[in-house]
Amino acid sequence: AAGATGTVSFVVRADVGAANSVTNTATISTATPGDNPSDNTSTTTTTVQFPNVGTSITITPAPWPVGTTATIRPTYRNTGTGLARSTTLIVELPIGTYTVSSVPTGCAYAAALNRVTCALGDLPAGASGNRAINVALPANFPADSFSVTAQISTVTPERSADLADNSATTQVDVVRPNVWVRARGPDRIVAQGSVFWYVVDYGNLHHRAPNLTRAAADVQLRAILPPDVTYQGVNGPAPSSVNGQTLTWDLGTLAPQASGQLVIVVQTNVPAGAVLDFETLISTSTPGDDPSDNRATVRTDVVQPPATIPAAGGDLRLAIHSDLDPRSQDGDPMNGVYLSDGTRIAWPTGEVLDFTPRLRELRMAGDPLPWPYEYRARVVGWSVTGFEVNGVWRDPQAADGRGRTGCRLGAQAGDARLLVGCRYAYLGGDDLASIANPTPLREDHLRTQAHVYWTQPPAPSMRDDVYLYTVDPLAPARIRVQLEVEITVVNAYPGAPIDDPGIPEIPVVPLPDPSRQLIEASFDVELLVPRSVIGPGSVER
């Protein structure tokens, strides 16, 4: 009808993929002629609003020390153009042993799910904020990291391109101290008076992940000495206190991966048969220390040194030389001395034999001795005790084949006490090392030693330093010699094992008296004529 009006209303929903604005057009028409078309179309543009919620998350402090509380702080925001209705923020915590000590108002913690849920309500465009969740790690938290995830959602649809920031994850290292101690010392020592030492190593190191070691505060190291030792000194920092047998070092703060060493010197005051138990302990007030390596022990048995020095054995050989040997005339002073393979040699009659015994090995019962005792030995001298000629033993001081009596000249053994017969200085043998590895003899060395000459009668003229015997044709001969050795037992560490003038040298007693012993051997001599072979044996080089 003329002058009639009306309204048509309908509801639409913008698609999630809609543009930022939409345009709607209404058109009216009639079949009655004469209508003015200028107002038959109307257009309107509508802005489409979208929410864009996002989140991020942090953990403070980072790294996170065990035994402390950290703040997990998720943030939220709506950077879109529209309202985000019924927004929810969820924080996912890892599986593990820890305590959620506080959650903010509007949030709830579900321990079974390791989840904190916060209802944020409607977030208008441009809104932002954060929530603080406090979590306490126990001192024995086992993991080396802590990871959390935050997720935000709204019932208002977001564009798919805006969903990327709806989740965020962060992880921090978990740090802890680990003070440790190790100790070592001898497994056995000799009896009363023995000076020895314990080596104590200590430090602060998280062994599984050294870079996650935390500084350890108020570190204290204690060494508990056995009741049967006396503290002598230390190589390293002096103890902060000494209370009876307990030595204490207040080390303060040990930096991550720091280490140190102490050498604690003690002296025993107990007899054999005792057991010395040493213990060292380390501690820190910083939470999280692994106690499994905070204690170290050393057990030392006290053993008695030998009361006496038993009889020793040795391997005697004979070094031999002749001026008539072609090698003695070739200009090389080292190639004309031969060493017997055993106790048999062959020698030309009518030729002077220069000879001296060589101790190739000295065997001592019970060697090696209990630490720190050692055998020491030296050859005092040697002697010729007899020559067997035509089946009869002759004293070298008795008349020889030309009627000459007495010992022949040569280098004399200085302080020999046991040697009988005719004594001579031993070449070398100053200690066990030179006995085991003697210096090779030169040809001129044997000029100071013993000399013997065998021949058929009548006896020829001969120089004064030679024992001369007339023998039946090619009858075998024998030479009997003996060595005097002095064997002692010593404490290889008689005093302070470290360079500290405050630690005196302390002898260990009792020590057995030095032992003088004889080692004897008889050498069979196969006499040859003419000169052809000198052997069996080898050049002593």
Coordinates of C-alpha atoms in Angstrom, one line a residue:
A1 CA 0.0 0.0 0.0
A2 CA 1.0 3.5 -0.5
G3 CA 3.1 4.7 2.4
A4 CA 3.7 1.2 3.8
T5 CA 7.1 0.2 5.4
G6 CA 8.7 -2.9 7.0
T7 CA 11.9 -4.6 8.2
V8 CA 13.3 -8.1 7.5
S9 CA 15.9 -9.4 10.0
F10 CA 18.1 -12.5 9.8
V11 CA 21.2 -13.8 11.6
V12 CA 24.5 -14.9 9.9
R13 CA 27.8 -16.2 11.2
A14 CA 31.2 -15.1 9.8
D15 CA 33.3 -18.0 8.7
V16 CA 36.7 -18.5 10.3
G17 CA 38.3 -17.9 6.9
A18 CA 36.4 -14.7 6.3
A19 CA 38.1 -11.5 5.3
N20 CA 38.6 -8.6 7.7
S21 CA 35.3 -7.1 6.4
V22 CA 32.2 -8.2 4.5
T23 CA 29.8 -6.2 2.3
N24 CA 26.0 -7.1 2.1
T25 CA 23.6 -5.7 -0.5
A26 CA 19.8 -5.5 -0.4
T27 CA 17.7 -5.1 -3.5
I28 CA 13.9 -4.4 -3.8
S29 CA 11.7 -4.5 -6.9
T30 CA 8.0 -4.3 -8.0
A31 CA 6.0 -5.3 -11.0
T32 CA 4.0 -2.1 -10.9
P33 CA 5.1 0.4 -13.5
G34 CA 6.4 3.8 -12.6
D35 CA 8.7 2.9 -9.7
N36 CA 11.8 5.1 -9.2
P37 CA 14.8 2.7 -9.2
S38 CA 17.2 5.1 -7.5
D39 CA 16.5 3.8 -4.0
N40 CA 15.9 0.2 -4.9
T41 CA 19.5 -1.0 -3.8
S42 CA 21.3 -0.5 -0.4
T43 CA 24.8 -1.7 0.6
T44 CA 26.5 -1.9 4.0
T45 CA 30.0 -3.1 5.1
T46 CA 30.6 -4.9 8.3
T47 CA 34.1 -5.4 10.0
V48 CA 34.8 -9.0 11.1
Q49 CA 36.7 -9.3 14.4
F50 CA 39.0 -12.2 15.2
P51 CA 40.8 -13.1 18.5
N52 CA 44.4 -14.1 18.4
V53 CA 45.5 -15.5 21.8
G54 CA 49.1 -16.5 22.4
T55 CA 51.4 -17.6 25.3
S56 CA 55.0 -17.9 26.3
I57 CA 56.7 -19.3 29.4
T58 CA 59.8 -18.8 31.5
I59 CA 61.5 -20.5 34.5
T60 CA 63.5 -18.4 37.0
P61 CA 66.2 -18.9 38.1
A62 CA 67.9 -20.7 35.2
P63 CA 69.8 -22.9 35.7
W64 CA 67.7 -24.2 38.6
P65 CA 69.5 -25.5 41.7
V66 CA 68.0 -28.5 43.4
G67 CA 66.6 -27.9 46.8
T68 CA 65.3 -24.5 45.8
T69 CA 62.0 -23.0 44.6
A70 CA 61.7 -21.5 41.1
T71 CA 58.9 -19.5 39.5
I72 CA 57.3 -20.9 36.4
R73 CA 55.7 -17.9 34.7
P74 CA 53.4 -18.4 31.7
T75 CA 52.2 -15.2 29.9
Y76 CA 49.0 -14.7 27.9
R77 CA 47.8 -12.2 25.4
N78 CA 45.1 -11.4 22.8
T79 CA 46.7 -9.6 19.9
G80 CA 43.6 -10.0 17.7
T81 CA 40.8 -7.5 16.9
G82 CA 38.0 -9.4 18.7
L83 CA 37.1 -10.7 22.0
A84 CA 38.4 -14.2 23.1
R85 CA 35.7 -15.7 25.1
S86 CA 36.2 -18.3 27.9
T87 CA 40.0 -18.4 27.5
T88 CA 41.9 -21.2 29.3
L89 CA 45.7 -21.4 30.1
I90 CA 47.2 -24.8 30.8
V91 CA 50.7 -25.5 32.1
E92 CA 52.0 -29.1 31.6
L93 CA 54.7 -30.1 34.2
P94 CA 57.1 -33.1 33.8
I95 CA 56.7 -36.4 35.5
G96 CA 58.8 -36.4 38.6
T97 CA 59.1 -35.7 42.3
Y98 CA 58.7 -32.0 43.1
T99 CA 56.2 -29.8 44.9
V100 CA 53.9 -27.2 43.4
S101 CA 54.1 -24.8 46.4
S102 CA 51.6 -22.2 45.2
V103 CA 49.3 -21.4 42.3
P104 CA 47.6 -18.1 41.6
T105 CA 44.0 -17.3 42.1
G106 CA 41.8 -18.8 39.4
C107 CA 44.2 -21.6 38.8
A108 CA 44.0 -25.2 39.9
Y109 CA 46.7 -27.9 40.2
A110 CA 45.9 -31.5 39.2
A111 CA 48.8 -33.5 40.7
A112 CA 47.7 -36.8 39.0
L113 CA 48.0 -35.1 35.6
N114 CA 51.0 -32.8 36.5
R115 CA 48.9 -30.0 35.2
V116 CA 48.0 -26.4 36.3
T117 CA 44.8 -25.0 34.7
C118 CA 43.9 -21.3 34.8
A119 CA 40.5 -20.0 33.7
L120 CA 41.2 -16.5 32.2
G121 CA 37.6 -15.7 31.2
D122 CA 37.0 -13.4 28.3
L123 CA 40.0 -11.6 27.0
P124 CA 39.3 -8.4 25.1
A125 CA 41.5 -7.4 22.2
G126 CA 44.8 -6.1 23.4
A127 CA 44.6 -7.8 26.8
S128 CA 47.7 -9.5 28.3
G129 CA 49.0 -10.8 31.6
N130 CA 50.8 -13.6 33.3
R131 CA 50.5 -16.1 36.2
A132 CA 53.2 -17.2 38.6
I133 CA 53.4 -20.8 39.7
N134 CA 56.0 -21.7 42.4
V135 CA 57.6 -25.2 42.2
A136 CA 60.1 -26.5 44.7
L137 CA 62.7 -29.1 43.7
P138 CA 63.8 -31.6 46.3
A139 CA 67.5 -32.0 47.1
N140 CA 67.4 -35.5 45.6
F141 CA 65.7 -34.5 42.3
P142 CA 67.3 -37.0 39.9
A143 CA 67.0 -35.3 36.5
D144 CA 69.4 -32.8 35.0
S145 CA 66.7 -30.7 33.3
F146 CA 63.2 -29.4 33.9
S147 CA 60.8 -28.8 31.0
V148 CA 57.4 -27.2 31.0
T149 CA 54.8 -26.4 28.3
A150 CA 52.1 -23.7 28.3
Q151 CA 48.9 -23.9 26.1
I152 CA 46.2 -21.3 25.6
S153 CA 42.8 -21.7 24.0
T154 CA 39.5 -19.9 23.6
V155 CA 36.0 -20.9 22.5
T156 CA 36.1 -18.1 20.0
P157 CA 37.5 -19.5 16.8
E158 CA 40.9 -18.2 15.7
R159 CA 42.2 -18.2 12.2
S160 CA 44.5 -21.2 11.5
A161 CA 47.4 -18.9 10.8
D162 CA 47.1 -17.5 14.3
L163 CA 47.3 -20.8 16.2
A164 CA 51.1 -21.1 16.1
D165 CA 51.7 -19.1 19.3
N166 CA 49.0 -21.0 21.3
S167 CA 51.7 -23.3 22.7
A168 CA 55.2 -22.6 24.1
T169 CA 57.8 -24.9 25.8
T170 CA 60.9 -24.0 27.8
Q171 CA 63.6 -26.1 29.5
V172 CA 66.2 -25.2 32.1
D173 CA 69.3 -27.1 33.4
V174 CA 69.1 -28.4 36.9
V175 CA 72.4 -27.9 38.8
R176 CA 73.6 -29.5 42.0
P177 CA 76.8 -29.7 44.0
N178 CA 78.7 -33.0 44.5
V179 CA 81.5 -32.9 46.9
W180 CA 83.6 -36.1 46.8
V181 CA 86.6 -37.5 48.5
R182 CA 89.0 -40.4 47.7
A183 CA 91.8 -41.7 49.9
R184 CA 94.7 -44.0 49.4
G185 CA 97.7 -45.3 51.4
P186 CA 99.8 -48.4 51.8
D187 CA 98.0 -51.7 52.3
R188 CA 100.6 -52.8 54.8
I189 CA 103.5 -51.2 56.7
V190 CA 106.1 -52.4 59.1
A191 CA 105.8 -52.2 62.8
Q192 CA 106.4 -49.5 65.3
G193 CA 108.0 -46.3 64.2
S194 CA 107.1 -46.5 60.5
V195 CA 106.5 -43.2 58.8
F196 CA 104.0 -43.3 56.0
W197 CA 101.3 -41.1 54.5
Y198 CA 97.7 -41.0 53.3
V199 CA 96.9 -39.1 50.1
V200 CA 93.4 -37.5 50.2
D201 CA 91.9 -36.2 47.0
Y202 CA 88.7 -34.1 47.1
G203 CA 86.6 -31.9 44.9
N204 CA 83.2 -30.7 43.7
L205 CA 82.0 -32.5 40.5
H206 CA 78.6 -33.7 39.3
H207 CA 80.1 -36.8 37.6
R208 CA 77.2 -37.5 35.2
A209 CA 77.2 -33.9 33.8
P210 CA 80.2 -31.9 34.9
N211 CA 79.0 -28.7 33.3
L212 CA 75.9 -28.9 35.6
T213 CA 77.9 -28.7 38.8
R214 CA 76.9 -26.1 41.3
A215 CA 79.2 -24.3 43.7
A216 CA 79.3 -26.1 47.1
A217 CA 79.2 -23.8 50.1
D218 CA 80.5 -24.5 53.7
V219 CA 82.6 -27.5 52.6
Q220 CA 84.2 -29.3 55.4
L221 CA 86.7 -32.2 55.1
R222 CA 87.5 -34.4 58.1
A223 CA 90.3 -37.0 58.3
I224 CA 89.9 -39.4 61.2
L225 CA 93.3 -41.0 61.9
P226 CA 93.6 -44.4 63.4
P227 CA 94.1 -44.3 67.2
D228 CA 97.5 -46.0 66.8
V229 CA 99.3 -43.4 64.7
T230 CA 100.7 -39.9 65.5
Y231 CA 100.1 -37.0 63.1
Q232 CA 103.3 -35.6 61.8
G233 CA 102.3 -33.0 59.2
V234 CA 100.6 -32.4 55.9
N235 CA 101.6 -31.4 52.4
G236 CA 98.9 -28.9 51.6
P237 CA 96.7 -26.5 53.6
A238 CA 97.1 -26.9 57.4
P239 CA 94.0 -28.3 59.1
S240 CA 91.6 -25.7 60.5
S241 CA 91.5 -27.7 63.7
V242 CA 93.1 -30.8 65.3
N243 CA 91.0 -32.5 67.9
G244 CA 92.6 -35.8 69.0
Q245 CA 92.8 -38.0 66.0
T246 CA 90.3 -35.9 63.9
L247 CA 91.8 -33.3 61.5
T248 CA 89.3 -30.8 60.1
W249 CA 89.6 -28.5 57.1
D250 CA 87.0 -25.8 56.6
L251 CA 87.3 -25.3 52.8
G252 CA 84.6 -22.7 52.4
T253 CA 83.0 -22.6 48.9
L254 CA 84.3 -25.1 46.3
A255 CA 83.7 -23.8 42.8
P256 CA 82.2 -26.2 40.2
Q257 CA 84.7 -28.8 39.1
A258 CA 87.3 -27.6 41.7
S259 CA 89.6 -30.2 43.2
G260 CA 92.5 -30.4 45.6
Q261 CA 94.9 -32.9 47.4
L262 CA 96.3 -33.4 50.9
V263 CA 99.2 -35.6 51.9
I264 CA 98.8 -36.5 55.5
V265 CA 102.0 -37.9 57.1
V266 CA 101.8 -40.1 60.2
Q267 CA 104.0 -42.4 62.2
T268 CA 102.9 -45.7 63.7
N269 CA 103.2 -46.5 67.4
V270 CA 101.9 -50.0 67.4
P271 CA 103.5 -53.4 67.1
A272 CA 103.0 -55.9 64.4
G273 CA 99.6 -57.5 64.0
A274 CA 97.5 -54.3 64.3
V275 CA 95.2 -53.0 61.7
L276 CA 95.0 -49.2 61.0
D277 CA 91.7 -47.9 59.8
F278 CA 91.7 -44.4 58.3
E279 CA 88.5 -42.6 57.4
T280 CA 87.9 -39.3 55.6
L281 CA 84.6 -37.5 55.2
I282 CA 83.4 -34.4 53.2
S283 CA 80.2 -32.4 53.5
T284 CA 78.5 -29.2 52.2
S285 CA 75.5 -27.2 53.3
T286 CA 74.4 -26.7 49.7
P287 CA 71.4 -29.0 49.0
G288 CA 71.7 -31.8 46.4
D289 CA 75.0 -33.4 47.3
D290 CA 75.2 -37.1 46.4
P291 CA 76.4 -38.8 49.6
S292 CA 77.6 -42.0 47.9
D293 CA 81.1 -40.5 47.4
N294 CA 81.4 -38.5 50.6
R295 CA 83.4 -41.1 52.5
A296 CA 86.6 -42.9 51.8
T297 CA 88.5 -45.4 53.9
V298 CA 92.0 -47.0 53.9
R299 CA 92.8 -50.2 55.8
T300 CA 96.5 -50.9 56.5
D301 CA 97.9 -54.0 58.1
V302 CA 101.0 -53.6 60.4
V303 CA 103.5 -56.3 59.7
Q304 CA 106.7 -57.1 61.5
P305 CA 110.0 -56.7 59.7
P306 CA 112.3 -59.8 59.8
A307 CA 114.1 -60.2 63.1
T308 CA 117.1 -61.6 61.4
I309 CA 118.4 -61.7 57.8
P310 CA 118.3 -65.2 56.4
A311 CA 121.0 -66.8 54.4
A312 CA 121.3 -65.6 50.8
G313 CA 122.2 -67.6 47.7
G314 CA 124.0 -66.5 44.6
D315 CA 125.2 -67.4 41.2
L316 CA 129.0 -67.3 41.0
R317 CA 130.8 -67.2 37.7
L318 CA 134.5 -66.8 36.9
A319 CA 135.9 -64.0 34.7
I320 CA 139.1 -65.1 33.1
H321 CA 141.8 -63.5 31.0
S322 CA 145.3 -64.1 29.5
D323 CA 147.9 -61.8 28.1
L324 CA 148.6 -64.5 25.4
D325 CA 145.0 -64.3 24.1
P326 CA 145.1 -62.7 20.6
R327 CA 142.2 -60.5 21.7
S328 CA 144.3 -59.1 24.4
Q329 CA 146.8 -57.8 21.8
D330 CA 144.3 -56.2 19.3
G331 CA 144.0 -52.8 20.9
D332 CA 140.4 -53.3 22.2
P333 CA 140.6 -53.3 26.0
M334 CA 137.1 -54.8 26.4
N335 CA 137.1 -58.0 24.3
G336 CA 139.7 -60.1 26.1
V337 CA 137.8 -60.9 29.4
Y338 CA 135.5 -64.0 29.3
L339 CA 132.8 -65.1 31.6
S340 CA 132.1 -68.8 32.4
D341 CA 128.7 -70.2 31.7
G342 CA 128.8 -72.1 34.9
T343 CA 131.5 -73.6 37.1
R344 CA 133.6 -75.2 34.4
I345 CA 136.3 -73.6 32.2
A346 CA 139.0 -74.9 30.0
W347 CA 142.5 -73.4 30.1
P348 CA 145.9 -74.0 28.3
T349 CA 148.7 -75.2 30.5
G350 CA 151.7 -73.1 30.4
E351 CA 149.7 -69.9 30.4
V352 CA 148.9 -67.6 33.3
L353 CA 145.2 -67.4 34.1
D354 CA 144.0 -64.1 35.4
F355 CA 140.7 -64.7 37.2
T356 CA 138.2 -63.0 39.5
P357 CA 134.7 -64.2 40.6
R358 CA 131.6 -62.5 39.3
L359 CA 128.3 -62.6 41.3
R360 CA 125.6 -62.6 38.7
E361 CA 122.7 -62.9 41.1
L362 CA 122.1 -62.5 44.8
R363 CA 118.9 -64.2 46.0
M364 CA 117.5 -63.2 49.4
A365 CA 114.7 -65.0 51.2
G366 CA 111.5 -63.1 51.6
D367 CA 112.3 -60.5 48.9
P368 CA 110.6 -58.2 48.5
L369 CA 110.1 -57.2 52.1
P370 CA 106.9 -55.5 53.4
W371 CA 106.8 -51.9 52.4
P372 CA 108.7 -49.7 53.2
Y373 CA 111.5 -52.1 54.0
E374 CA 114.1 -53.1 51.4
Y375 CA 117.1 -55.3 51.2
R376 CA 120.5 -53.6 50.5
A377 CA 123.6 -55.5 49.8
R378 CA 127.2 -55.1 48.8
V379 CA 130.2 -57.4 48.0
V380 CA 132.9 -56.8 50.7
G381 CA 135.6 -58.8 48.9
W382 CA 136.5 -62.2 47.8
S383 CA 139.2 -64.8 48.4
V384 CA 140.9 -67.9 47.0
T385 CA 140.5 -70.6 49.5
G386 CA 142.2 -73.4 47.7
F387 CA 143.6 -75.0 44.5
E388 CA 143.1 -78.7 43.8
V389 CA 146.2 -80.1 42.1
N390 CA 146.6 -83.8 41.2
G391 CA 143.6 -84.6 43.3
V392 CA 144.8 -82.8 46.5
W393 CA 143.5 -79.5 47.8
R394 CA 146.2 -77.0 48.6
D395 CA 146.0 -73.9 50.8
P396 CA 147.0 -70.9 48.6
Q397 CA 149.3 -69.7 51.4
A398 CA 151.2 -73.0 51.5
A399 CA 154.2 -73.6 49.3
D400 CA 153.4 -73.8 45.6
G401 CA 155.2 -75.8 42.9
R402 CA 158.3 -73.5 43.2
G403 CA 158.2 -73.4 47.0
R404 CA 156.7 -69.9 47.2
T405 CA 154.4 -69.3 50.3
G406 CA 151.9 -66.7 51.3
C407 CA 149.2 -64.8 49.5
R408 CA 150.2 -63.2 46.2
L409 CA 150.0 -59.5 45.8
G410 CA 146.8 -57.9 44.5
A411 CA 144.1 -55.4 45.4
Q412 CA 143.2 -56.2 49.0
A413 CA 139.7 -56.6 50.4
G414 CA 139.4 -53.7 52.9
D415 CA 136.9 -54.6 55.7
A416 CA 136.4 -58.3 55.1
R417 CA 135.6 -60.3 58.3
L418 CA 134.7 -63.8 57.2
L419 CA 137.0 -64.5 54.3
V420 CA 139.7 -67.1 54.6
G421 CA 142.5 -67.9 52.3
C422 CA 144.0 -65.1 50.2
R423 CA 141.7 -62.0 50.0
Y424 CA 141.2 -59.6 47.1
A425 CA 139.0 -56.6 46.4
Y426 CA 135.9 -57.4 44.4
L427 CA 135.5 -55.5 41.1
G428 CA 132.1 -53.6 41.4
G429 CA 129.3 -55.0 43.5
D430 CA 128.8 -51.7 45.4
D431 CA 125.0 -52.3 45.6
L432 CA 122.3 -54.6 44.4
A433 CA 121.9 -52.7 41.1
S434 CA 125.6 -53.1 40.3
I435 CA 125.4 -56.8 41.2
A436 CA 122.5 -57.4 38.9
N437 CA 123.9 -55.3 36.1
P438 CA 127.7 -55.2 36.5
T439 CA 130.0 -52.9 34.6
P440 CA 131.8 -54.9 32.0
L441 CA 135.4 -55.7 32.9
R442 CA 138.4 -54.3 31.0
E443 CA 141.5 -56.5 30.5
D444 CA 143.6 -54.3 32.7
H445 CA 141.1 -54.7 35.6
L446 CA 142.3 -58.3 36.1
R447 CA 145.9 -57.2 36.8
T448 CA 144.9 -56.5 40.4
Q449 CA 143.2 -59.9 40.8
A450 CA 144.4 -63.5 41.3
H451 CA 146.7 -65.3 38.9
V452 CA 147.5 -69.0 38.6
Y453 CA 149.8 -71.0 36.3
W454 CA 149.8 -74.8 35.8
T455 CA 152.7 -76.7 34.1
Q456 CA 154.6 -79.9 34.1
P457 CA 157.6 -80.1 36.3
P458 CA 160.1 -78.8 36.7
A459 CA 158.7 -75.4 37.7
P460 CA 159.8 -72.5 35.6
S461 CA 160.6 -69.1 36.9
M462 CA 157.5 -66.9 37.2
R463 CA 156.6 -63.4 38.4
D464 CA 155.9 -63.0 42.1
D465 CA 152.1 -62.4 41.9
V466 CA 151.3 -65.8 40.4
Y467 CA 150.3 -69.1 42.1
L468 CA 152.3 -71.7 40.3
Y469 CA 151.6 -75.5 40.4
T470 CA 153.1 -78.4 38.7
V471 CA 150.6 -81.1 37.6
D472 CA 150.6 -84.5 36.0
P473 CA 150.1 -84.2 32.2
L474 CA 146.6 -82.6 31.6
A475 CA 145.4 -83.6 35.1
P476 CA 142.2 -81.5 35.9
A477 CA 142.5 -78.8 38.4
R478 CA 140.0 -76.9 40.6
I479 CA 139.8 -73.4 42.1
R480 CA 137.7 -72.7 45.2
V481 CA 136.7 -69.1 45.9
Q482 CA 134.4 -67.4 48.3
L483 CA 132.7 -64.0 48.4
E484 CA 131.8 -62.0 51.4
V485 CA 128.6 -60.0 51.1
E486 CA 127.0 -57.6 53.6
I487 CA 123.2 -57.6 53.6
T488 CA 121.2 -55.1 55.5
V489 CA 117.5 -54.4 55.9
V490 CA 116.7 -50.7 55.6
N491 CA 113.6 -48.5 55.8
A492 CA 113.4 -47.1 52.3
Y493 CA 111.5 -44.0 53.7
P494 CA 113.4 -43.3 57.0
G495 CA 111.9 -39.9 57.5
A496 CA 109.6 -37.3 56.0
P497 CA 108.4 -38.4 52.6
I498 CA 107.6 -34.8 51.6
D499 CA 109.8 -31.7 51.5
D500 CA 108.6 -30.1 54.7
P501 CA 111.2 -28.9 57.2
G502 CA 108.7 -29.2 60.0
I503 CA 108.6 -33.0 59.7
P504 CA 111.7 -34.6 61.2
E505 CA 113.4 -37.7 60.0
I506 CA 112.2 -40.5 62.2
P507 CA 114.0 -43.8 62.2
V508 CA 112.0 -47.0 62.2
V509 CA 113.0 -49.6 64.8
P510 CA 113.9 -52.3 65.4
L511 CA 116.0 -53.2 62.4
P512 CA 118.0 -56.4 62.2
D513 CA 121.7 -56.1 62.4
P514 CA 123.6 -56.2 59.1
S515 CA 124.5 -59.7 58.1
R516 CA 127.9 -60.8 56.7
Q517 CA 127.6 -64.0 54.7
L518 CA 129.8 -66.1 52.5
I519 CA 128.9 -67.4 49.0
E520 CA 131.3 -70.1 47.8
A521 CA 131.9 -72.0 44.6
S522 CA 134.4 -74.4 43.1
F523 CA 135.4 -74.1 39.5
D524 CA 136.6 -77.1 37.5
V525 CA 139.5 -76.4 35.1
E526 CA 140.1 -78.6 32.1
L527 CA 143.7 -78.1 31.2
L528 CA 144.5 -78.1 27.6
V529 CA 147.7 -78.2 25.5
P530 CA 148.5 -76.5 23.3
R531 CA 146.5 -73.3 23.6
S532 CA 143.4 -73.8 21.4
V533 CA 140.1 -73.1 23.2
I534 CA 139.1 -71.0 26.1
G535 CA 135.6 -71.9 27.0
P536 CA 132.9 -72.7 27.5
G537 CA 132.0 -69.1 28.1
S538 CA 131.4 -65.8 26.5
V539 CA 133.0 -62.4 26.3
E540 CA 131.9 -60.2 29.1
R541 CA 130.8 -57.2 27.2

